[in-house]
């Protein structure tokens, strides 16, 4: 694994030290999730095992906390929930912003399909949990992976009518500019083919976007996809309070472009 040079644009620009760089483009480890889980537990809300995984019990604990404090009950730890949860009065917090869908995607990095007639049961479980018919992992599963990451961490979010179809994600949520964690939709073959690919923004350079997604070299991984293939970026509607923070992540690319993610 290499350590690319990364520049992050938000309200300011900085260059990360190598020791803080992760394969998907920027540090998004489980430390922030663990701090949230510990804060919930200390105030009497059960997030389940304190393991850094943004799972259903953690979401349920956040929602219970939000309900009791008169906050918007969405299971998302945005600024208002952070302020109450960490009892801060100056508007500053000691945790990094958590995009739960991206954290779930990062956690699953390396998950791969099984070649031949067998299937990876974890991939099949994603479809089962969402009540989606999915015959097997020889069928392109970038849309299924995206649906799992969104559906498992944002239970109030409305998924596309046909989430297995990559191009269906063009109409998901709300439009946004390419930014950290955004759902990024690309065409495959040609822009009129109806074929596509979908994944999560993890960085960019002048010619391509760095995408954390499923079915990239038959696994969950990062891949560089040409800007010429980009169609649009979308943002979960139920996570509008997480739009602030990191926007673009500029990475020094050392890998070839991906040309066909099916």
PDB file of C-alpha atoms in Angstrom:
ATOM      1  CA  UNK A   1       0.000   0.000   0.000  1.00  0.00           C
ATOM      2  CA  UNK A   2       1.369   3.407  -0.959  1.00  0.00           C
ATOM      3  CA  UNK A   3       1.017   6.718   0.822  1.00  0.00           C
ATOM      4  CA  UNK A   4      -0.200   9.366  -1.651  1.00  0.00           C
ATOM      5  CA  UNK A   5       0.124  13.057  -0.906  1.00  0.00           C
ATOM      6  CA  UNK A   6      -3.252  14.529  -0.035  1.00  0.00           C
ATOM      7  CA  UNK A   7      -4.588  18.079   0.192  1.00  0.00           C
ATOM      8  CA  UNK A   8      -7.955  18.716   1.802  1.00  0.00           C
ATOM      9  CA  UNK A   9     -10.136  21.685   0.941  1.00  0.00           C
ATOM     10  CA  UNK A  10     -12.700  22.939   3.439  1.00  0.00           C
ATOM     11  CA  UNK A  11     -12.532  26.382   4.941  1.00  0.00           C
ATOM     12  CA  UNK A  12      -8.762  26.007   4.665  1.00  0.00           C
ATOM     13  CA  UNK A  13      -6.221  23.766   2.929  1.00  0.00           C
ATOM     14  CA  UNK A  14      -3.688  21.476   4.561  1.00  0.00           C
ATOM     15  CA  UNK A  15      -1.357  18.624   3.714  1.00  0.00           C
ATOM     16  CA  UNK A  16      -1.704  15.504   5.837  1.00  0.00           C
ATOM     17  CA  UNK A  17       1.310  13.801   7.315  1.00  0.00           C
ATOM     18  CA  UNK A  18       1.963  10.354   5.826  1.00  0.00           C
ATOM     19  CA  UNK A  19       1.190   8.558   9.074  1.00  0.00           C
ATOM     20  CA  UNK A  20      -2.394   9.853   8.895  1.00  0.00           C
ATOM     21  CA  UNK A  21      -3.072   8.782   5.318  1.00  0.00           C
ATOM     22  CA  UNK A  22      -5.310   5.812   4.573  1.00  0.00           C
ATOM     23  CA  UNK A  23      -5.795   3.905   1.317  1.00  0.00           C
ATOM     24  CA  UNK A  24      -9.176   5.479   0.554  1.00  0.00           C
ATOM     25  CA  UNK A  25      -7.763   8.980   0.612  1.00  0.00           C
ATOM     26  CA  UNK A  26      -8.242  10.446   4.073  1.00  0.00           C
ATOM     27  CA  UNK A  27      -8.366   9.298   7.671  1.00  0.00           C
ATOM     28  CA  UNK A  28     -11.890   8.111   8.463  1.00  0.00           C
ATOM     29  CA  UNK A  29     -11.091   5.511  11.100  1.00  0.00           C
ATOM     30  CA  UNK A  30     -13.405   4.242  13.823  1.00  0.00           C
ATOM     31  CA  UNK A  31     -12.039   6.551  16.546  1.00  0.00           C
ATOM     32  CA  UNK A  32     -14.830   9.098  16.131  1.00  0.00           C
ATOM     33  CA  UNK A  33     -17.494   6.402  16.193  1.00  0.00           C
ATOM     34  CA  UNK A  34     -15.969   4.960  19.372  1.00  0.00           C
ATOM     35  CA  UNK A  35     -16.086   8.389  21.032  1.00  0.00           C
ATOM     36  CA  UNK A  36     -19.749   8.730  20.091  1.00  0.00           C
ATOM     37  CA  UNK A  37     -20.504   5.243  21.417  1.00  0.00           C
ATOM     38  CA  UNK A  38     -18.713   5.980  24.698  1.00  0.00           C
ATOM     39  CA  UNK A  39     -20.571   9.283  25.092  1.00  0.00           C
ATOM     40  CA  UNK A  40     -23.907   7.540  24.502  1.00  0.00           C
ATOM     41  CA  UNK A  41     -23.090   4.761  26.981  1.00  0.00           C
ATOM     42  CA  UNK A  42     -21.953   7.223  29.655  1.00  0.00           C
ATOM     43  CA  UNK A  43     -25.337   8.944  29.461  1.00  0.00           C
ATOM     44  CA  UNK A  44     -27.362   5.753  29.708  1.00  0.00           C
ATOM     45  CA  UNK A  45     -27.931   4.899  26.046  1.00  0.00           C
ATOM     46  CA  UNK A  46     -26.858   1.452  24.890  1.00  0.00           C
ATOM     47  CA  UNK A  47     -24.943   1.536  21.573  1.00  0.00           C
ATOM     48  CA  UNK A  48     -24.084  -2.154  21.796  1.00  0.00           C
ATOM     49  CA  UNK A  49     -20.458  -3.167  21.726  1.00  0.00           C
ATOM     50  CA  UNK A  50     -18.114  -0.177  21.691  1.00  0.00           C
ATOM     51  CA  UNK A  51     -16.326  -1.295  18.548  1.00  0.00           C
ATOM     52  CA  UNK A  52     -16.254   1.670  16.162  1.00  0.00           C
ATOM     53  CA  UNK A  53     -18.910   0.144  13.895  1.00  0.00           C
ATOM     54  CA  UNK A  54     -21.861   2.347  12.992  1.00  0.00           C
ATOM     55  CA  UNK A  55     -24.445  -0.398  13.378  1.00  0.00           C
ATOM     56  CA  UNK A  56     -28.145  -0.606  14.133  1.00  0.00           C
ATOM     57  CA  UNK A  57     -27.781  -0.489  17.918  1.00  0.00           C
ATOM     58  CA  UNK A  58     -25.623   2.637  17.736  1.00  0.00           C
ATOM     59  CA  UNK A  59     -28.141   4.275  15.404  1.00  0.00           C
ATOM     60  CA  UNK A  60     -30.991   3.300  17.756  1.00  0.00           C
ATOM     61  CA  UNK A  61     -29.096   4.789  20.717  1.00  0.00           C
ATOM     62  CA  UNK A  62     -28.527   8.044  18.819  1.00  0.00           C
ATOM     63  CA  UNK A  63     -32.202   8.237  17.887  1.00  0.00           C
ATOM     64  CA  UNK A  64     -33.275   7.617  21.499  1.00  0.00           C
ATOM     65  CA  UNK A  65     -30.880  10.332  22.668  1.00  0.00           C
ATOM     66  CA  UNK A  66     -32.194  12.760  20.048  1.00  0.00           C
ATOM     67  CA  UNK A  67     -35.822  12.059  20.999  1.00  0.00           C
ATOM     68  CA  UNK A  68     -35.155  12.672  24.690  1.00  0.00           C
ATOM     69  CA  UNK A  69     -33.402  15.982  23.994  1.00  0.00           C
ATOM     70  CA  UNK A  70     -35.988  17.276  21.527  1.00  0.00           C
ATOM     71  CA  UNK A  71     -33.647  17.030  18.548  1.00  0.00           C
ATOM     72  CA  UNK A  72     -34.468  15.926  15.019  1.00  0.00           C
ATOM     73  CA  UNK A  73     -34.667  12.136  15.268  1.00  0.00           C
ATOM     74  CA  UNK A  74     -32.617  10.975  12.274  1.00  0.00           C
ATOM     75  CA  UNK A  75     -29.859   8.824  13.783  1.00  0.00           C
ATOM     76  CA  UNK A  76     -27.235  11.196  12.377  1.00  0.00           C
ATOM     77  CA  UNK A  77     -24.747  12.899  14.684  1.00  0.00           C
ATOM     78  CA  UNK A  78     -24.742  16.375  13.202  1.00  0.00           C
ATOM     79  CA  UNK A  79     -23.708  19.631  14.932  1.00  0.00           C
ATOM     80  CA  UNK A  80     -26.799  19.932  17.159  1.00  0.00           C
ATOM     81  CA  UNK A  81     -26.565  16.329  18.350  1.00  0.00           C
ATOM     82  CA  UNK A  82     -22.815  16.645  18.910  1.00  0.00           C
ATOM     83  CA  UNK A  83     -23.330  19.730  21.049  1.00  0.00           C
ATOM     84  CA  UNK A  84     -25.823  17.960  23.303  1.00  0.00           C
ATOM     85  CA  UNK A  85     -23.996  14.645  23.351  1.00  0.00           C
ATOM     86  CA  UNK A  86     -20.630  16.075  24.310  1.00  0.00           C
ATOM     87  CA  UNK A  87     -22.111  18.868  26.426  1.00  0.00           C
ATOM     88  CA  UNK A  88     -19.997  21.484  24.614  1.00  0.00           C
ATOM     89  CA  UNK A  89     -21.000  25.113  24.755  1.00  0.00           C
ATOM     90  CA  UNK A  90     -18.350  26.721  22.562  1.00  0.00           C
ATOM     91  CA  UNK A  91     -19.270  24.933  19.333  1.00  0.00           C
ATOM     92  CA  UNK A  92     -16.044  22.889  19.220  1.00  0.00           C
ATOM     93  CA  UNK A  93     -15.747  19.124  19.456  1.00  0.00           C
ATOM     94  CA  UNK A  94     -12.913  16.659  19.742  1.00  0.00           C
ATOM     95  CA  UNK A  95     -14.202  14.266  17.092  1.00  0.00           C
ATOM     96  CA  UNK A  96     -13.955  14.290  13.324  1.00  0.00           C
ATOM     97  CA  UNK A  97     -17.215  14.555  11.361  1.00  0.00           C
ATOM     98  CA  UNK A  98     -18.639  11.078  10.811  1.00  0.00           C
ATOM     99  CA  UNK A  99     -20.258  10.235   7.497  1.00  0.00           C
ATOM    100  CA  UNK A 100     -21.740   6.898   8.583  1.00  0.00           C
ATOM    101  CA  UNK A 101     -22.298   5.539   5.069  1.00  0.00           C
ATOM    102  CA  UNK A 102     -18.675   6.219   4.120  1.00  0.00           C
ATOM    103  CA  UNK A 103     -17.460   4.704   7.382  1.00  0.00           C
ATOM    104  CA  UNK A 104     -19.432   1.540   6.558  1.00  0.00           C
ATOM    105  CA  UNK A 105     -17.959   1.462   3.045  1.00  0.00           C
ATOM    106  CA  UNK A 106     -14.471   1.877   4.470  1.00  0.00           C
ATOM    107  CA  UNK A 107     -15.069  -0.918   6.992  1.00  0.00           C
ATOM    108  CA  UNK A 108     -16.016  -3.311   4.187  1.00  0.00           C
ATOM    109  CA  UNK A 109     -12.930  -2.557   2.093  1.00  0.00           C
ATOM    110  CA  UNK A 110     -11.541  -5.816   0.724  1.00  0.00           C
ATOM    111  CA  UNK A 111     -14.874  -7.670   0.615  1.00  0.00           C
ATOM    112  CA  UNK A 112     -14.878  -9.590  -2.672  1.00  0.00           C
ATOM    113  CA  UNK A 113     -17.086 -11.806  -4.770  1.00  0.00           C
ATOM    114  CA  UNK A 114     -16.341 -15.506  -5.185  1.00  0.00           C
ATOM    115  CA  UNK A 115     -15.456 -16.559  -8.703  1.00  0.00           C
ATOM    116  CA  UNK A 116     -17.465 -19.405 -10.206  1.00  0.00           C
ATOM    117  CA  UNK A 117     -20.889 -20.716  -9.173  1.00  0.00           C
ATOM    118  CA  UNK A 118     -20.496 -19.880  -5.453  1.00  0.00           C
ATOM    119  CA  UNK A 119     -21.448 -16.520  -3.908  1.00  0.00           C
ATOM    120  CA  UNK A 120     -20.101 -14.457  -1.050  1.00  0.00           C
ATOM    121  CA  UNK A 121     -22.844 -14.779   1.596  1.00  0.00           C
ATOM    122  CA  UNK A 122     -22.049 -11.319   2.992  1.00  0.00           C
ATOM    123  CA  UNK A 123     -22.918  -9.717  -0.357  1.00  0.00           C
ATOM    124  CA  UNK A 124     -26.127 -11.749  -0.547  1.00  0.00           C
ATOM    125  CA  UNK A 125     -27.003 -10.640   2.994  1.00  0.00           C
ATOM    126  CA  UNK A 126     -26.852  -6.991   1.905  1.00  0.00           C
ATOM    127  CA  UNK A 127     -29.654  -7.685  -0.554  1.00  0.00           C
ATOM    128  CA  UNK A 128     -31.636  -9.769   1.934  1.00  0.00           C
ATOM    129  CA  UNK A 129     -31.457  -7.051   4.597  1.00  0.00           C
ATOM    130  CA  UNK A 130     -32.882  -4.541   2.104  1.00  0.00           C
ATOM    131  CA  UNK A 131     -35.477  -7.004   0.752  1.00  0.00           C
ATOM    132  CA  UNK A 132     -33.943  -6.761  -2.735  1.00  0.00           C
ATOM    133  CA  UNK A 133     -33.955  -9.718  -5.129  1.00  0.00           C
ATOM    134  CA  UNK A 134     -30.366 -10.422  -6.086  1.00  0.00           C
ATOM    135  CA  UNK A 135     -29.491 -13.709  -7.837  1.00  0.00           C
ATOM    136  CA  UNK A 136     -25.756 -13.818  -7.136  1.00  0.00           C
ATOM    137  CA  UNK A 137     -22.517 -11.865  -7.000  1.00  0.00           C
ATOM    138  CA  UNK A 138     -21.733 -12.526 -10.669  1.00  0.00           C
ATOM    139  CA  UNK A 139     -24.325  -9.773 -11.286  1.00  0.00           C
ATOM    140  CA  UNK A 140     -22.752  -6.275 -11.013  1.00  0.00           C
ATOM    141  CA  UNK A 141     -23.111  -5.209  -7.400  1.00  0.00           C
ATOM    142  CA  UNK A 142     -21.824  -1.630  -7.157  1.00  0.00           C
ATOM    143  CA  UNK A 143     -25.409  -0.406  -6.708  1.00  0.00           C
ATOM    144  CA  UNK A 144     -26.123  -3.058  -4.082  1.00  0.00           C
ATOM    145  CA  UNK A 145     -23.008  -2.060  -2.147  1.00  0.00           C
ATOM    146  CA  UNK A 146     -24.019   1.600  -2.235  1.00  0.00           C
ATOM    147  CA  UNK A 147     -27.557   0.702  -1.148  1.00  0.00           C
ATOM    148  CA  UNK A 148     -26.227  -1.351   1.760  1.00  0.00           C
ATOM    149  CA  UNK A 149     -23.940   1.429   3.016  1.00  0.00           C
ATOM    150  CA  UNK A 150     -26.747   3.996   2.826  1.00  0.00           C
ATOM    151  CA  UNK A 151     -29.559   1.746   4.034  1.00  0.00           C
ATOM    152  CA  UNK A 152     -27.637   0.250   6.958  1.00  0.00           C
ATOM    153  CA  UNK A 153     -26.538   3.615   8.366  1.00  0.00           C
ATOM    154  CA  UNK A 154     -29.315   6.029   7.343  1.00  0.00           C
ATOM    155  CA  UNK A 155     -32.534   4.104   8.053  1.00  0.00           C
ATOM    156  CA  UNK A 156     -34.786   7.029   7.089  1.00  0.00           C
ATOM    157  CA  UNK A 157     -33.180   7.546   3.686  1.00  0.00           C
ATOM    158  CA  UNK A 158     -35.280   6.662   0.644  1.00  0.00           C
ATOM    159  CA  UNK A 159     -33.289   4.487  -1.768  1.00  0.00           C
ATOM    160  CA  UNK A 160     -33.705   4.568  -5.553  1.00  0.00           C
ATOM    161  CA  UNK A 161     -36.548   2.475  -6.957  1.00  0.00           C
ATOM    162  CA  UNK A 162     -34.036   0.067  -8.530  1.00  0.00           C
ATOM    163  CA  UNK A 163     -30.878   0.424  -6.409  1.00  0.00           C
ATOM    164  CA  UNK A 164     -29.069  -2.412  -8.218  1.00  0.00           C
ATOM    165  CA  UNK A 165     -28.969  -0.245 -11.344  1.00  0.00           C
ATOM    166  CA  UNK A 166     -26.056   2.167 -11.048  1.00  0.00           C
ATOM    167  CA  UNK A 167     -27.677   4.864 -13.154  1.00  0.00           C
ATOM    168  CA  UNK A 168     -30.756   4.863 -10.874  1.00  0.00           C
ATOM    169  CA  UNK A 169     -28.565   6.662  -8.327  1.00  0.00           C
ATOM    170  CA  UNK A 170     -28.622   9.741 -10.592  1.00  0.00           C
ATOM    171  CA  UNK A 171     -31.981  10.548  -8.973  1.00  0.00           C
ATOM    172  CA  UNK A 172     -31.071   9.675  -5.392  1.00  0.00           C
ATOM    173  CA  UNK A 173     -31.241  12.242  -2.585  1.00  0.00           C
ATOM    174  CA  UNK A 174     -30.206  15.776  -3.445  1.00  0.00           C
ATOM    175  CA  UNK A 175     -27.737  17.127  -6.006  1.00  0.00           C
ATOM    176  CA  UNK A 176     -24.303  18.209  -4.789  1.00  0.00           C
ATOM    177  CA  UNK A 177     -20.905  19.045  -6.137  1.00  0.00           C
ATOM    178  CA  UNK A 178     -18.274  16.267  -6.005  1.00  0.00           C
ATOM    179  CA  UNK A 179     -17.209  16.260  -2.377  1.00  0.00           C
ATOM    180  CA  UNK A 180     -15.971  13.890   0.284  1.00  0.00           C
ATOM    181  CA  UNK A 181     -18.522  11.112   0.846  1.00  0.00           C
ATOM    182  CA  UNK A 182     -20.794  12.059  -2.059  1.00  0.00           C
ATOM    183  CA  UNK A 183     -22.466   9.352  -4.123  1.00  0.00           C
ATOM    184  CA  UNK A 184     -20.806   9.558  -7.542  1.00  0.00           C
ATOM    185  CA  UNK A 185     -22.450   8.216 -10.712  1.00  0.00           C
ATOM    186  CA  UNK A 186     -20.519   7.391 -13.911  1.00  0.00           C
ATOM    187  CA  UNK A 187     -21.373   5.911 -17.302  1.00  0.00           C
ATOM    188  CA  UNK A 188     -19.857   2.717 -18.690  1.00  0.00           C
ATOM    189  CA  UNK A 189     -19.367   1.886 -22.360  1.00  0.00           C
ATOM    190  CA  UNK A 190     -20.947   5.143 -23.517  1.00  0.00           C
ATOM    191  CA  UNK A 191     -23.079   7.810 -21.929  1.00  0.00           C
ATOM    192  CA  UNK A 192     -26.110   6.560 -23.897  1.00  0.00           C
ATOM    193  CA  UNK A 193     -25.599   2.864 -23.073  1.00  0.00           C
ATOM    194  CA  UNK A 194     -27.646   2.979 -19.876  1.00  0.00           C
ATOM    195  CA  UNK A 195     -24.790   1.178 -18.144  1.00  0.00           C
ATOM    196  CA  UNK A 196     -23.050   2.811 -15.238  1.00  0.00           C
ATOM    197  CA  UNK A 197     -21.079   2.639 -12.038  1.00  0.00           C
ATOM    198  CA  UNK A 198     -21.692   4.154  -8.603  1.00  0.00           C
ATOM    199  CA  UNK A 199     -19.501   4.635  -5.556  1.00  0.00           C
ATOM    200  CA  UNK A 200     -18.366   7.167  -2.968  1.00  0.00           C
ATOM    201  CA  UNK A 201     -16.059  10.146  -3.492  1.00  0.00           C
ATOM    202  CA  UNK A 202     -12.703   9.607  -1.753  1.00  0.00           C
ATOM    203  CA  UNK A 203     -10.508  12.057  -3.636  1.00  0.00           C
ATOM    204  CA  UNK A 204      -9.587  13.541  -6.993  1.00  0.00           C
ATOM    205  CA  UNK A 205      -6.874  14.899  -9.247  1.00  0.00           C
ATOM    206  CA  UNK A 206      -7.162  17.003 -12.383  1.00  0.00           C
ATOM    207  CA  UNK A 207      -8.184  14.078 -14.599  1.00  0.00           C
ATOM    208  CA  UNK A 208     -10.049  11.604 -12.402  1.00  0.00           C
ATOM    209  CA  UNK A 209     -12.029  10.939  -9.234  1.00  0.00           C
ATOM    210  CA  UNK A 210     -10.916   8.459  -6.605  1.00  0.00           C
ATOM    211  CA  UNK A 211     -13.891   6.248  -5.792  1.00  0.00           C
ATOM    212  CA  UNK A 212     -14.459   3.881  -2.892  1.00  0.00           C
ATOM    213  CA  UNK A 213     -16.953   1.386  -4.233  1.00  0.00           C
ATOM    214  CA  UNK A 214     -18.078  -2.177  -4.736  1.00  0.00           C
ATOM    215  CA  UNK A 215     -17.430  -4.428  -7.732  1.00  0.00           C
ATOM    216  CA  UNK A 216     -14.164  -2.638  -8.489  1.00  0.00           C
ATOM    217  CA  UNK A 217     -11.791  -5.431  -9.554  1.00  0.00           C
ATOM    218  CA  UNK A 218     -14.469  -7.772  -8.122  1.00  0.00           C
ATOM    219  CA  UNK A 219     -14.120  -6.344  -4.613  1.00  0.00           C
ATOM    220  CA  UNK A 220     -14.720  -3.307  -2.412  1.00  0.00           C
ATOM    221  CA  UNK A 221     -11.745  -1.099  -3.169  1.00  0.00           C
ATOM    222  CA  UNK A 222     -10.666   2.303  -4.384  1.00  0.00           C
ATOM    223  CA  UNK A 223     -10.353   3.008  -8.097  1.00  0.00           C
ATOM    224  CA  UNK A 224      -9.615   6.041 -10.238  1.00  0.00           C
ATOM    225  CA  UNK A 225     -12.375   6.878 -12.738  1.00  0.00           C
ATOM    226  CA  UNK A 226     -11.993   9.503 -15.449  1.00  0.00           C
ATOM    227  CA  UNK A 227     -13.773  12.816 -15.056  1.00  0.00           C
ATOM    228  CA  UNK A 228     -14.977  12.353 -18.635  1.00  0.00           C
ATOM    229  CA  UNK A 229     -17.243   9.533 -17.423  1.00  0.00           C
ATOM    230  CA  UNK A 230     -18.716  11.491 -14.519  1.00  0.00           C
ATOM    231  CA  UNK A 231     -22.476  12.155 -14.681  1.00  0.00           C
ATOM    232  CA  UNK A 232     -23.471  13.637 -11.338  1.00  0.00           C
ATOM    233  CA  UNK A 233     -22.959  13.628  -7.577  1.00  0.00           C
ATOM    234  CA  UNK A 234     -25.723  13.133  -5.013  1.00  0.00           C
ATOM    235  CA  UNK A 235     -26.050  13.550  -1.243  1.00  0.00           C
ATOM    236  CA  UNK A 236     -28.353  11.703   1.209  1.00  0.00           C
ATOM    237  CA  UNK A 237     -31.354  13.883   1.950  1.00  0.00           C
ATOM    238  CA  UNK A 238     -31.556  12.709   5.572  1.00  0.00           C
ATOM    239  CA  UNK A 239     -27.933  13.783   6.139  1.00  0.00           C
ATOM    240  CA  UNK A 240     -28.237  17.381   4.971  1.00  0.00           C
ATOM    241  CA  UNK A 241     -26.806  18.497   8.338  1.00  0.00           C
ATOM    242  CA  UNK A 242     -23.532  16.755   7.423  1.00  0.00           C
ATOM    243  CA  UNK A 243     -22.986  18.747   4.228  1.00  0.00           C
ATOM    244  CA  UNK A 244     -20.448  21.033   5.915  1.00  0.00           C
ATOM    245  CA  UNK A 245     -16.830  20.161   6.677  1.00  0.00           C
ATOM    246  CA  UNK A 246     -14.441  18.545   4.230  1.00  0.00           C
ATOM    247  CA  UNK A 247     -15.260  19.179   0.593  1.00  0.00           C
ATOM    248  CA  UNK A 248     -12.596  18.162  -1.927  1.00  0.00           C
ATOM    249  CA  UNK A 249      -9.621  15.899  -1.316  1.00  0.00           C
ATOM    250  CA  UNK A 250      -6.746  16.310  -3.785  1.00  0.00           C
ATOM    251  CA  UNK A 251      -4.601  13.197  -4.146  1.00  0.00           C
ATOM    252  CA  UNK A 252      -1.420  12.536  -6.076  1.00  0.00           C
ATOM    253  CA  UNK A 253      -2.452   9.640  -8.334  1.00  0.00           C
ATOM    254  CA  UNK A 254      -0.050   6.732  -8.874  1.00  0.00           C
ATOM    255  CA  UNK A 255      -2.482   4.229 -10.356  1.00  0.00           C
ATOM    256  CA  UNK A 256      -3.980   3.732 -13.806  1.00  0.00           C
ATOM    257  CA  UNK A 257      -7.574   4.642 -14.545  1.00  0.00           C
ATOM    258  CA  UNK A 258     -10.322   2.058 -14.255  1.00  0.00           C
ATOM    259  CA  UNK A 259     -12.163   1.509 -17.558  1.00  0.00           C
ATOM    260  CA  UNK A 260     -14.794  -1.152 -16.834  1.00  0.00           C
ATOM    261  CA  UNK A 261     -16.058  -1.875 -13.314  1.00  0.00           C
ATOM    262  CA  UNK A 262     -18.587  -4.603 -14.223  1.00  0.00           C
TER     263      UNK A 262
END
